[in-house]
Coordinates of C-alpha atoms and ligand atoms in Angstrom, one line a residue:
X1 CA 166.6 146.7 103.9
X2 CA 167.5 145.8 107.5
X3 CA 166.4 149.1 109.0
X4 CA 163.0 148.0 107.1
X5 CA 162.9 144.9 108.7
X6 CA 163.6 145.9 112.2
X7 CA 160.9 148.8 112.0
X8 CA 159.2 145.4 111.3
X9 CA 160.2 144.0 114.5
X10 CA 159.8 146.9 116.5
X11 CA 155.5 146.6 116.2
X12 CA 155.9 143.8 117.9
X13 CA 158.8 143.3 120.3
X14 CA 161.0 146.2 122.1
X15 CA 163.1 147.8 119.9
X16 CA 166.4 146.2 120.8
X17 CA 168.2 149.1 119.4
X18 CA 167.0 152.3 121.7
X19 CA 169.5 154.1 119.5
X20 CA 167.1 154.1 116.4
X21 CA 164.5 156.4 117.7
X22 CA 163.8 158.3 114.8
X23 CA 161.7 155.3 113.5
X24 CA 159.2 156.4 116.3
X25 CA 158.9 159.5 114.8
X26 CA 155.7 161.9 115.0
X27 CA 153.3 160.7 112.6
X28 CA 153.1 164.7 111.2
X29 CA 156.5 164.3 110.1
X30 CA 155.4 161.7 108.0
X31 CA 152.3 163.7 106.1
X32 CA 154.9 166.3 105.4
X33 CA 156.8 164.3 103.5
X34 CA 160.0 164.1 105.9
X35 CA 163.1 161.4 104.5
X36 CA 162.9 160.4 108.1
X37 CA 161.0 157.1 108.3
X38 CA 161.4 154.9 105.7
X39 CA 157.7 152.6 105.3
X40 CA 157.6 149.6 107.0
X41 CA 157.8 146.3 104.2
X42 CA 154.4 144.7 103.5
X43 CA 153.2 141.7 105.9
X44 CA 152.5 138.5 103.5
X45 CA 149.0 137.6 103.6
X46 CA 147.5 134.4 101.6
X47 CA 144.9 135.2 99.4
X48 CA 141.8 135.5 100.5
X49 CA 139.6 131.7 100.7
X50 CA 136.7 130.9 98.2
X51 CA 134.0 130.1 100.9
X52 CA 132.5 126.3 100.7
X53 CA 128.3 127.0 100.0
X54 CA 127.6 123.2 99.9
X55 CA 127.1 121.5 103.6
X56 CA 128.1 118.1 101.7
X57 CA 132.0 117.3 102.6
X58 CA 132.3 115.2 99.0
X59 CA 130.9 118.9 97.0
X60 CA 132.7 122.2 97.5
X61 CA 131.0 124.8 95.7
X62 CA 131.5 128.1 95.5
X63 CA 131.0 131.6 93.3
X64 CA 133.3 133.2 91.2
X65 CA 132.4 136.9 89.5
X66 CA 134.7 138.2 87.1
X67 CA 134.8 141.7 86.9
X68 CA 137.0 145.0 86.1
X69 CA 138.9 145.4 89.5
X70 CA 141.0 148.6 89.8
X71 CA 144.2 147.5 92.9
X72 CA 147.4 148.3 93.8
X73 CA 150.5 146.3 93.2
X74 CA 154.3 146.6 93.6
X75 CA 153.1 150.5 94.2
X76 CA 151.2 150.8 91.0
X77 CA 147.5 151.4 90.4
X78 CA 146.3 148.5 88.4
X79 CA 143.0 149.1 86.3
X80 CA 142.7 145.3 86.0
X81 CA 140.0 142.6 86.1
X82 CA 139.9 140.0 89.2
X83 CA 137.7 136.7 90.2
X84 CA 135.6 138.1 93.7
X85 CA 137.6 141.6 93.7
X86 CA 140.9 140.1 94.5
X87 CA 144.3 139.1 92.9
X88 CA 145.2 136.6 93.2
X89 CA 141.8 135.2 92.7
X90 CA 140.3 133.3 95.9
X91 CA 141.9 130.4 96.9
X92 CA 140.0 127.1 96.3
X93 CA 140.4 123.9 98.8
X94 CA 138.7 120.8 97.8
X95 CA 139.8 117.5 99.5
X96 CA 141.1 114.7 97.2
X97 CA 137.9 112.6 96.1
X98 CA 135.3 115.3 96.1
X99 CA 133.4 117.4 93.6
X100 CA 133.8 120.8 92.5
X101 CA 131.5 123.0 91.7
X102 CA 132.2 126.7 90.4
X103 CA 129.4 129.2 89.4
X104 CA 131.2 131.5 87.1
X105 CA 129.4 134.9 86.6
X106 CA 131.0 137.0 84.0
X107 CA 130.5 140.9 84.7
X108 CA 133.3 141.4 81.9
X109 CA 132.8 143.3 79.1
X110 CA 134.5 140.7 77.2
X111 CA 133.4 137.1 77.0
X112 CA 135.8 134.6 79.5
X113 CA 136.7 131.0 80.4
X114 CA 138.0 129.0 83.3
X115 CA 140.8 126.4 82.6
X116 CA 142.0 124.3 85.3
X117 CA 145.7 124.2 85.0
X118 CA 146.8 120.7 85.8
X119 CA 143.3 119.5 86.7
X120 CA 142.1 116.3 84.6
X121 CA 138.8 117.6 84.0
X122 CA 136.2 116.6 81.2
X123 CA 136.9 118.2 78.2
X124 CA 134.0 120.3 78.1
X125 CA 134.8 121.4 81.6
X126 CA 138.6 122.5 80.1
X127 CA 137.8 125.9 79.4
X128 CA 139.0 126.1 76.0
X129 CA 137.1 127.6 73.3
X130 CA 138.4 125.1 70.8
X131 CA 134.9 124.0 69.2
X132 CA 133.0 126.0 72.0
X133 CA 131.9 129.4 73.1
X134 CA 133.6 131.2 75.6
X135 CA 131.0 132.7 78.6
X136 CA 129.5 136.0 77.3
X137 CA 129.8 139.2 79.4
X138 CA 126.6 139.0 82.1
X139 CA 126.3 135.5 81.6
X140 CA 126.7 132.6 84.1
X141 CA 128.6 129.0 83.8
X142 CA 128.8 126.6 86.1
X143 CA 131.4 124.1 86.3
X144 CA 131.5 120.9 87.7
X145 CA 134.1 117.9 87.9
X146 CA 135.3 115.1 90.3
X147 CA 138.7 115.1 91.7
X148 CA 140.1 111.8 92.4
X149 CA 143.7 112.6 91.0
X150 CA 146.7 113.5 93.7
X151 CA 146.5 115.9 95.4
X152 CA 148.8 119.3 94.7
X153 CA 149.1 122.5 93.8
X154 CA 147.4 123.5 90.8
X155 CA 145.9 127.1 89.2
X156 CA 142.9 128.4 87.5
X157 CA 142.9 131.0 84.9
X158 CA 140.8 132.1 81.6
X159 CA 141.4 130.5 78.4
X160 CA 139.9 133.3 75.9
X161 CA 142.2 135.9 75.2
X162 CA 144.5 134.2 77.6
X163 CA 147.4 136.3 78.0
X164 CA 145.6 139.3 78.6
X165 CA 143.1 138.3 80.7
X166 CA 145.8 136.7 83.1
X167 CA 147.4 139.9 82.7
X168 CA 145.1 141.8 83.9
X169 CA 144.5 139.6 87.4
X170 CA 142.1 136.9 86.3
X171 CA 144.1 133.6 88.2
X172 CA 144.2 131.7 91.5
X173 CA 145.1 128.7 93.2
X174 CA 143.0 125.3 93.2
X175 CA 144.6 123.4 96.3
X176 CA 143.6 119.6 95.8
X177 CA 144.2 117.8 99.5
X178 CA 144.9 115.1 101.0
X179 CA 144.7 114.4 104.7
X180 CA 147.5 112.0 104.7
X181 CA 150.0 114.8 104.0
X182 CA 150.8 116.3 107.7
X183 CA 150.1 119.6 108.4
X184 CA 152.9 122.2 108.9
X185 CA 153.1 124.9 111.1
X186 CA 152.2 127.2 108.6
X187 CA 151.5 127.2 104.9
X188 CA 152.3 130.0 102.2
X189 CA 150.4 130.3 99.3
X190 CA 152.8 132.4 97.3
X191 CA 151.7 133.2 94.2
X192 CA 154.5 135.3 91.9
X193 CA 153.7 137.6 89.0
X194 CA 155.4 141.1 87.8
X195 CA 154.0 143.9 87.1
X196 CA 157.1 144.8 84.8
X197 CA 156.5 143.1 81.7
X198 CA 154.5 145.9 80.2
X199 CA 153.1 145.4 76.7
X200 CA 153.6 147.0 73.5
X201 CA 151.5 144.8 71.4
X202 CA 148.4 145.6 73.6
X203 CA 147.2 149.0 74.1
X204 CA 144.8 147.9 76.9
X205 CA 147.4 145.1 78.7
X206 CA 149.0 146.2 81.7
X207 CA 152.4 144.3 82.2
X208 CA 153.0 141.7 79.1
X209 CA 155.5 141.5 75.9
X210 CA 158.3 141.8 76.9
X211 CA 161.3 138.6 77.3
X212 CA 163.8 140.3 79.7
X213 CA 165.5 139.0 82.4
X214 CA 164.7 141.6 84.3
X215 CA 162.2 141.3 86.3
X216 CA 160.4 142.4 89.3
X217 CA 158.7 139.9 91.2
X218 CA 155.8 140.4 93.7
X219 CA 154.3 138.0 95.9
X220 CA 150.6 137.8 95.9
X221 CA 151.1 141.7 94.7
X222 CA 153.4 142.4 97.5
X223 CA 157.0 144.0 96.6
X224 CA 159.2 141.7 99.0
X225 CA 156.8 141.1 102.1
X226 CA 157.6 140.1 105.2
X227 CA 156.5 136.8 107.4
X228 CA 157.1 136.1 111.0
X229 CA 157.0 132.9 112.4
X230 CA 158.7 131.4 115.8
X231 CA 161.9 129.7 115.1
X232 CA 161.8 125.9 114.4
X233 CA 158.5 126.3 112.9
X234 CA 158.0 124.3 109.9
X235 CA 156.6 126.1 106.3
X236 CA 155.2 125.0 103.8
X237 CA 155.6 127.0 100.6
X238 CA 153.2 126.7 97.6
X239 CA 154.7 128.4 95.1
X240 CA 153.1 129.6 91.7
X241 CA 154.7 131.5 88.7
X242 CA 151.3 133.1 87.6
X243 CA 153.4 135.5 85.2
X244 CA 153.3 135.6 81.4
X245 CA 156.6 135.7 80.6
X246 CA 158.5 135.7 83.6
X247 CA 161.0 132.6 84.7
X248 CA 161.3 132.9 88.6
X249 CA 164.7 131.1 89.7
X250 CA 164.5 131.1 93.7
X251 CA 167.0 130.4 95.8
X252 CA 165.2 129.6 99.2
X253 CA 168.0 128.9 101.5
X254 CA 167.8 125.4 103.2
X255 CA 164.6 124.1 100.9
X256 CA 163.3 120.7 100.5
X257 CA 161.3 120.7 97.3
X258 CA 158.2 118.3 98.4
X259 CA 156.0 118.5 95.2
X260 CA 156.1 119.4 91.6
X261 CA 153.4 119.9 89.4
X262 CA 150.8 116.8 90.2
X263 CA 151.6 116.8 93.8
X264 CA 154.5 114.6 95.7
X265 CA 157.6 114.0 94.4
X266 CA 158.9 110.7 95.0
X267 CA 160.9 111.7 97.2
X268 CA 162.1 114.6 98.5
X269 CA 164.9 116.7 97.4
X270 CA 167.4 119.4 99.1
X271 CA 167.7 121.9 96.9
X272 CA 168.4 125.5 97.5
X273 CA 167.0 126.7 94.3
X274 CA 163.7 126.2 92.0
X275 CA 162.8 127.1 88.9
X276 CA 159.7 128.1 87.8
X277 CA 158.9 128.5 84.3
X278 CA 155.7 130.2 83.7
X279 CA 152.9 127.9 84.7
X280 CA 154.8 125.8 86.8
X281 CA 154.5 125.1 90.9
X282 CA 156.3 123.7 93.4
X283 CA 155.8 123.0 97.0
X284 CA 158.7 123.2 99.3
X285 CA 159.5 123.0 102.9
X286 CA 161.4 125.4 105.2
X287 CA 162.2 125.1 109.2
X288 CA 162.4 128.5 110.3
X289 CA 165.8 129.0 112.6
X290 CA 167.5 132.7 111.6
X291 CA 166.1 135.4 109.0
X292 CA 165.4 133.8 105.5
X293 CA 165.5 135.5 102.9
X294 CA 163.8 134.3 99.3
X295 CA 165.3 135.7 96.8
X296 CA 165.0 135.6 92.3
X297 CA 168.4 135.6 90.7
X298 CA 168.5 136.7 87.7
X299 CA 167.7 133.9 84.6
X300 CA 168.7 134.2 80.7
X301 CA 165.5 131.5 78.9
X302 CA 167.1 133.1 75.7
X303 CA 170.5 131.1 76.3
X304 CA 173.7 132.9 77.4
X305 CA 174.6 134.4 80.3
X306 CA 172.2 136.2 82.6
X307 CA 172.4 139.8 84.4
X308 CA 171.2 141.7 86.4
X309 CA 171.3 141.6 90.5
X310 CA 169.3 138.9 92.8
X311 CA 166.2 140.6 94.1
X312 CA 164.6 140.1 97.6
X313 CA 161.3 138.2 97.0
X314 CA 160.0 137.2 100.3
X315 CA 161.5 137.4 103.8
X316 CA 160.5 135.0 106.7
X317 CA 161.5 136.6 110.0
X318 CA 162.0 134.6 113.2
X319 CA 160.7 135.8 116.2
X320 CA 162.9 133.7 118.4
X321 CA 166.5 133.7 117.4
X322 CA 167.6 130.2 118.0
X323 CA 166.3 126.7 116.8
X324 CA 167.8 123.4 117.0
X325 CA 166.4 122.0 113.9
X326 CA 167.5 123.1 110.7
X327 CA 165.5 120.2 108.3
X328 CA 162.3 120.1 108.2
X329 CA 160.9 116.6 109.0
X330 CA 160.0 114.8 106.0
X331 CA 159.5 111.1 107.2
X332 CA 155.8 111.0 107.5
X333 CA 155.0 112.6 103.9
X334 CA 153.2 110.1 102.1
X335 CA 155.6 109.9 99.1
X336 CA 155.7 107.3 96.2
X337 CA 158.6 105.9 94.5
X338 CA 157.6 104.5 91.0
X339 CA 160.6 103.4 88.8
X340 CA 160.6 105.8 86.0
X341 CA 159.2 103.7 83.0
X342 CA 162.0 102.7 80.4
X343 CA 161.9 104.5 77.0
X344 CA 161.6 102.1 74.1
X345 CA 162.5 105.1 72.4
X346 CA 159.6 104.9 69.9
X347 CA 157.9 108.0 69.3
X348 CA 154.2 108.0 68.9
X349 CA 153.6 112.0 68.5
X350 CA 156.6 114.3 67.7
X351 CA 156.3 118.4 67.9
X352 CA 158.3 120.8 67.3
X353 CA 158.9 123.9 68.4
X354 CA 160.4 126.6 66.3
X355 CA 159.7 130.5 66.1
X356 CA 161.5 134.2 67.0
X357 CA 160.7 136.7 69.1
X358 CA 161.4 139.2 66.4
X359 CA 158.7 138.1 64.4
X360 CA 156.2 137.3 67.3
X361 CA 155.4 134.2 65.3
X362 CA 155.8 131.0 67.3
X363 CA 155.1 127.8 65.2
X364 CA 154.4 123.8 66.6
X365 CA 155.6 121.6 63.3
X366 CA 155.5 124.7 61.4
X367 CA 151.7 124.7 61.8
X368 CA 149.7 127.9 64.0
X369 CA 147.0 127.7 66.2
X370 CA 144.0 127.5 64.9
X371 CA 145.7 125.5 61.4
X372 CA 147.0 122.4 63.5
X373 CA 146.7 119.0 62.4
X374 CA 145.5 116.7 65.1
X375 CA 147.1 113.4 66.4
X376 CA 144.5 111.0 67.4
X377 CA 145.2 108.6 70.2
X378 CA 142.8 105.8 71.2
X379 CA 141.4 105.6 74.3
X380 CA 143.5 104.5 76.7
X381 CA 146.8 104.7 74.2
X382 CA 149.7 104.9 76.0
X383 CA 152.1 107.2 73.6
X384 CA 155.6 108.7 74.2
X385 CA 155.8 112.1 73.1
X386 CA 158.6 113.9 71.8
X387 CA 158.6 117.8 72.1
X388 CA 162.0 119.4 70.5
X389 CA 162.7 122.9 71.2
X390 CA 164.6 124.2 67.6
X391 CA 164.2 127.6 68.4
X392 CA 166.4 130.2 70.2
X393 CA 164.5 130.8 73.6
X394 CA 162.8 128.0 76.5
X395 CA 159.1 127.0 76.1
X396 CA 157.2 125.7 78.9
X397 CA 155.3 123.0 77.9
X398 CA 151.6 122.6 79.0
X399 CA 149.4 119.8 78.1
X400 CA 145.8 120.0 79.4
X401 CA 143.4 117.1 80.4
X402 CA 146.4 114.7 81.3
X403 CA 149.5 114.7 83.0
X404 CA 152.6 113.5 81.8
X405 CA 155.2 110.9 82.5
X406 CA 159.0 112.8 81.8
X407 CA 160.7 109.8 80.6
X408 CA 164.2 112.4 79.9
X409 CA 165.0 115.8 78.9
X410 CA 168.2 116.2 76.4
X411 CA 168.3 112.6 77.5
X412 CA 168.8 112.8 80.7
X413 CA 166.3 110.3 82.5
X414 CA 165.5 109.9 86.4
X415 CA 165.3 106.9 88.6
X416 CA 162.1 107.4 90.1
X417 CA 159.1 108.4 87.8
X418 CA 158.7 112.7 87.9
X419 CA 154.9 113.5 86.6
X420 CA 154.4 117.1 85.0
X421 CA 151.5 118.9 83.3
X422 CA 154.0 121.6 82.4
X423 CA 157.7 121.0 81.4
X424 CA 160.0 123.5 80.5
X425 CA 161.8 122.4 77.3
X426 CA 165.3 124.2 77.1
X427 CA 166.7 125.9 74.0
X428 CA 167.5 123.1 71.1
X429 CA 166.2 120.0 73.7
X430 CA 164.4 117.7 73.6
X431 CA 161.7 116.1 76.3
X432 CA 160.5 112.9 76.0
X433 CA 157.1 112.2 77.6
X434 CA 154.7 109.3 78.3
X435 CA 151.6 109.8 78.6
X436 CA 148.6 107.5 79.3
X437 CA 145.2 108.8 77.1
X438 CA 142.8 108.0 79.7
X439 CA 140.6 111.4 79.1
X440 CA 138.9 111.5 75.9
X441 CA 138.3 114.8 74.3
X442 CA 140.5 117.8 72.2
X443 CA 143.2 118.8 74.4
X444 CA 145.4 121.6 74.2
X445 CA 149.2 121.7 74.0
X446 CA 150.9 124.2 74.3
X447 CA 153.8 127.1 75.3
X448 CA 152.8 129.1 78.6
X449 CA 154.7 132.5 77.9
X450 CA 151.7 133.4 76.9
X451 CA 152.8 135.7 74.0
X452 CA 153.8 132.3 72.2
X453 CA 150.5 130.9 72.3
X454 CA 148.6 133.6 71.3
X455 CA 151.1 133.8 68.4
X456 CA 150.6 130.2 67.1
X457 CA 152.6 128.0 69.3
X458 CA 149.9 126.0 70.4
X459 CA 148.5 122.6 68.8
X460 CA 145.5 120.2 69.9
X461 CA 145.6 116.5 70.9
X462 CA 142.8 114.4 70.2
X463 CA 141.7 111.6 72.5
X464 CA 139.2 109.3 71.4
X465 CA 136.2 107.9 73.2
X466 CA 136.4 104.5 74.7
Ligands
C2O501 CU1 147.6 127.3 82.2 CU2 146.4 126.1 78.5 O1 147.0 126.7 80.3
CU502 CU1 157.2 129.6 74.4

């Protein structure tokens, strides 16, 4: 790897090792196929913007077109589907407070949705097709909703045929902002998914089905690339597990974790390493002083130990070689301490989770999705819920439409109130969660490996109008 990353190094500053001339190499000797220069890692790149049509500050809108997208990643050649012929699907930046609009076109052969993962939308805005029809192949959609919640990091994918339309490339980021958060030197939009969980069940999937630990991560399709930035430069890393199955635990040497799900933390936290469960994101900070490297270690969500070696995920190369800072500067971030709320320990709504891989049958109170019955909550309701986990593997959580207060986890509560839209719920726990039913419609509750869903463990929350 290091002779990788100074070949790296040497586009752009003298080689400091003169004795390493064979990287200069003729470029014939490359077309024959000579062992003599090994190929230069990937640069990171952000995905590609969604460009802003609308003049108007208070509406972003912009186009989205779904169609079959044949690309290349971590060295394979895809034949997948992708939003505007790229994967991970254009970024979207919409300042807190305005309007979004997105005209969907769908040049799918197969009908499609958008869901807005962590987004309080309407409910007919949602993207489910619970009660609704999904958006037929050369048909439009357009859709439109306010966004005065915090800002954060959230993601936009299909709900039809959800796991494998992800799968197959159809997801993106939805960057909510606020311009009282300060800008950092740079900021990373690193969005992780494998391309190692090929499918069984699914002739025409590319990379799902299968619950290993192993797994190879790429960054915005990249295997392992490489950032330079000048030394006491301050990054901002939004990260997004956009796999179906996969549970990324980073180490990211020297991090402070800024946000979770629904935007700031309430304060922040040093921590070396994050997990993300599938569906989840995080935002942390990074001051750039030597070489970092990012890197997965291996995770067991099926209990027990877990093996395999760490694997190089990202590397962020200084250009200078010294810095004097080490923290990144967290004073002016706009964070909000709320006390967590205390748990009465009353339980309005109670689900449990139950279900084996062997079987492919996942089950919420013993019910599957579509056969669900429906807890109704008035508008406005504040209800605990109590999600148990009796089976042998983690389920991340996901509740759409709302987000959720996370009063404990196997009783373990916090000082400061942590909101979620997507909790991971570890093997025999139990999360209790408060929610506040301020958004009336039928709202979706669910695992996001997205195997378990699409074999039953998914249930539906009712809302009522006010
Ligand atoms: Cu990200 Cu119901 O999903
Ligand atoms: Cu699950």
């Amino acid at each position: 790897m290091s002779a990788m990353i100074l070949l790296a190094f040497a586009c752009v500053q003298p080689d400091p090792h003169p004795d390493t001339q064979e990287t200069a190499a003729p470029q014939e000797t490359d077309l024959e196929g000579d062992t003599g220069s090994p190929t230069p890692p990937p640069l990171f790149a952000n995905p590609k913007e969604a460009e802003d049509l609308d003049p108007r500050e208070e509406v972003v809108r912009i186009q989205l077109t779904a169609a079959p997208y044949t690309y290349e990643a971590d060295g394979k050649t895809v034949e997948g589907w992708a939003y505007n012929q790229q994967v991970p699907g254009p970024t979207i930046r919409v300042p807190r407070g305005a309007r979004l609009e997105v005209e969907l076109n769908n040049q799918l052969e197969n009908p499609t949705t958008i869901h807005w993962h962590g987004v309080h939308v309407p409910w007919d805005m949602d993207g489910v097709v619970w009660m609704s029809e999904p958006i037929g192949s050369d048909s439009e959609f357009t859709y439109a909703f306010d966004l005065p919640q915090p800002a954060g990091t959230f993601w936009y994918h299909p709900h039809y045929d959800t796991q494998r339309q992800v799968d197959l490339g159809l997801y993106g980021t939805l960057l909510l902002e606020d311009s009282s958060e300060p800008q950092t030197d740079h900021e990373l939009i690193v969005v992780l998914d494998s391309y190692e969980e090929f499918g069984s069940d699914d002739p025409d999937g590319i990379h799902h089905g299968l619950e290993g630990t192993e797994i190879e991560w790429t960054v915005n399709g990249l295997k392992n690339p490489v950032f330079q930035a000048a030394a006491g430069d301050t990054i901002r890393l939004r990260l997004l597990n956009a796999s179906n199955t996969g549970y990324a635990h980073l180490n990211i040497p020297g991090a402070i974790k800024i946000a979770g799900d629904q935007g700031l933390l309430p304060e922040p936290v040093a921590l070396d390493n994050v997990l993300l469960a599938p569906g989840d994101r995080s935002d942390v900070l990074v001051v750039v002083t030597d070489n970092l490297e990012v890197l997965a270690e291996p995770y067991s969500h099926n209990g027990g130990e877990a093996f395999g070696a760490a694997q190089a995920v990202l590397q962020i190369e200084s250009t200078e070689s010294s810095a004097t800072t080490v923290e990144p500067e967290t004073l002016n971030w706009p964070f909000t301490k709320q006390p967590a709320t205390p748990d009465t320990g009353e339980t309005d709504i109670q689900w449990t989770l139950t279900g084996d891989p062997r079987t492919g049958s996942w089950e919420i109170n013993g019910e599957t999705f579509p056969d669900v019955t429906i807890p109704e909550l008035l508008f406005g309701e504040v209800a605990i819920l109590e999600v148990r986990n009796m089976s042998a593997t983690e389920h991340p959580f996901h509740l759409h439409g709302h987000a959720f207060e996370v009063l404990s986890i196997n009783g373990q509560s916090t000082e400061w109130a942590v909101i979620e839209d997507t909790i991971n719920i570890p093997i025999r726990g139990i999360a209790r969660l408060r929610l506040i039913a301020d958004n009336p419609g039928d709202w979706m509750a669910h695992c996001h490996i997205l195997s378990h869903p699409h074999g039953g463990m998914m249930t539906v929350l009712r809302v009522n109008e006010p």
